[in-house]
Amino acid sequence: MLDAIVPIGEGVYFTGAFDPKIRTFDIIMKTANGSSYNSYLVRGSAGVAIMDTVKREFSDDFFARVERLCSYDEIRYIVLHHLEPDHSGALEELMRRAPDAKLIISHRAVLMLKGIIKTDVAFEVANTGKEISLGDKTIRFLSTPFLHWPDTMSSYLVEEGILFSGDVFGSHYYDERLFDDQVGDFAYAFKYYYDHIMRPFKQHVLAALKLYRACDAIALIAPLHGPVLRSNINYYLDSYETWSSQKRFRKHEFGQKMLSVFYISSYENTQKMAQSIMVGADSIEGVRASMYDLASLEQENMIDLMEESDVVVVGSPTVNGDAVKPAWDLLSSMAFLESAGKIGATFGSYGWTGEAPQMLHERMRGLKFRLPLAPLRIKLIPTAQELSECVAWGKELGEIAMGKVVEMTLE
Ligand code: FEO
């Protein structure tokens, strides 16, 4: 049994589906309050547009809502802002039921489309500025890639001031009261969603905000998950702007480079290396070096520190031919961050084979760090001479952080 038809504007309706039971989304996100797969229907004087669909398992709810609002032969456009299956799950069936509707996707979605629906279909590509008309209603497209996949775009319903923002401004938060001023307190879900989905793409968030702010007047934001936002639009825009702009490390304001040495040590040997590397790096003017013991660092702090660091140095002993788990955990937290442009380096003391620094080096290469120096390894207890080498290695990293050009290692 469906609830009442919910208009979100003049001739604009919610056609999505609620998923109160989901507790994990995309494997990594906890969804304590469930979620929703938001879809919308826009009715103009010359036809109807469907804005996104839902996850396949919720197709019945979606089609039931659509059928209460229009007949399939009235649908002129199907707009997919984002092809992830939670929004494209009912696309193929909708196209079968509305064969005359034009599918509109972003240019980056073209290669994904066939992978999603496994068949050739006709479509039109939308870039920033393209418009489609439904008679008395106009939908203008905005290219907002990487939020959350490369294909993501947004659109703006000009006459109503409604921004269809894709995953941007979404929350995994189920509440059938739907509007932000009527649902429960979803602030934690809004921030959590930003941190997990948008944070790795801050520059793209800022670019999207520029496009959004250039829209005449946004009266309502209709995202693909969670509450529809209408109570204080600037609060949501400003929150994204702040989270995407802020720097905690104030030394950046004075032009200093932040070099962080993360280490884990069982017999203080790798720790001694870390200390010497830090001292060497910190002796370079313009570099502020610090060291952090991974054995006691919370993941949230790891993420913040990694994000702020210009240079990330990771040290681990070798145990059973591998780096130890806290070092891998540190690097796995890069899933939440942009790594492009960061410098990386690895080191560690070892007793027998000493593979850990090289393994971490390879992982950092895979994460797109710039790795100018070969891994630094020392067998067992470092001598005074070896610690001097660590200081020199740290100095070299500091100089590279400040712009010294070196030939990149191919190891
Ligand atoms: Fe809600 Fe990235 O899909």
Short mmCIF file of N, CA and C and ligand atoms in Angstrom, two decimals, residues 25-26 37 82-87 147-149 152 166-167 172 193 197 224-225, ligand 1:
data_model
loop_
_atom_site.label_atom_id
_atom_site.label_comp_id
_atom_site.label_asym_id
_atom_site.label_seq_id
_atom_site.Cartn_x
_atom_site.Cartn_y
_atom_site.Cartn_z
N PHE A 25 25.42 -0.05 3.04
CA PHE A 25 25.26 0.39 1.65
C PHE A 25 26.63 0.36 0.96
N ASP A 26 26.67 -0.16 -0.27
CA ASP A 26 27.94 -0.21 -1.03
C ASP A 26 29.05 -0.86 -0.19
N TYR A 37 15.61 5.51 -2.26
CA TYR A 37 16.11 5.68 -3.64
C TYR A 37 15.16 6.67 -4.27
N HIS A 82 22.76 9.56 -12.75
CA HIS A 82 23.83 8.72 -12.21
C HIS A 82 23.42 7.27 -12.45
N LEU A 83 24.33 6.48 -13.03
CA LEU A 83 23.92 5.15 -13.45
C LEU A 83 24.14 4.05 -12.42
N GLU A 84 24.60 4.38 -11.23
CA GLU A 84 24.79 3.33 -10.24
C GLU A 84 23.48 2.55 -10.08
N PRO A 85 23.57 1.23 -9.85
CA PRO A 85 22.35 0.40 -9.89
C PRO A 85 21.27 0.81 -8.89
N ASP A 86 21.62 1.53 -7.83
CA ASP A 86 20.55 1.96 -6.91
C ASP A 86 19.64 3.00 -7.56
N HIS A 87 20.05 3.53 -8.72
CA HIS A 87 19.20 4.51 -9.41
C HIS A 87 18.81 4.06 -10.82
N LEU A 147 30.67 12.80 -8.65
CA LEU A 147 29.93 12.98 -7.40
C LEU A 147 28.68 12.08 -7.43
N HIS A 148 28.75 10.78 -7.37
CA HIS A 148 29.83 10.07 -6.78
C HIS A 148 30.63 9.26 -7.78
N TRP A 149 30.08 8.97 -8.94
CA TRP A 149 30.81 8.30 -10.01
C TRP A 149 31.17 9.32 -11.08
N THR A 152 28.21 11.21 -12.96
CA THR A 152 27.15 11.98 -12.30
C THR A 152 26.94 13.35 -12.95
N GLY A 166 21.50 14.66 -8.00
CA GLY A 166 22.16 13.35 -7.99
C GLY A 166 22.46 12.92 -6.57
N ASP A 167 23.62 12.28 -6.37
CA ASP A 167 24.00 11.86 -5.01
C ASP A 167 24.39 13.06 -4.13
N HIS A 172 21.80 8.77 3.67
CA HIS A 172 21.12 7.50 3.84
C HIS A 172 20.29 7.63 5.11
N TYR A 193 27.39 10.87 4.96
CA TYR A 193 27.28 10.65 3.52
C TYR A 193 28.34 11.48 2.79
N ILE A 197 31.16 9.63 0.62
CA ILE A 197 30.90 9.66 -0.83
C ILE A 197 31.56 10.85 -1.51
N LEU A 224 19.27 12.15 -4.53
CA LEU A 224 18.89 10.78 -4.85
C LEU A 224 18.70 9.90 -3.62
N HIS A 225 19.10 10.39 -2.46
CA HIS A 225 18.88 9.62 -1.22
C HIS A 225 18.44 10.57 -0.12
FE1 FEO B 1 23.24 6.63 -4.87
FE2 FEO B 1 26.21 6.60 -6.11
O1 FEO B 1 24.48 6.02 -6.00
#
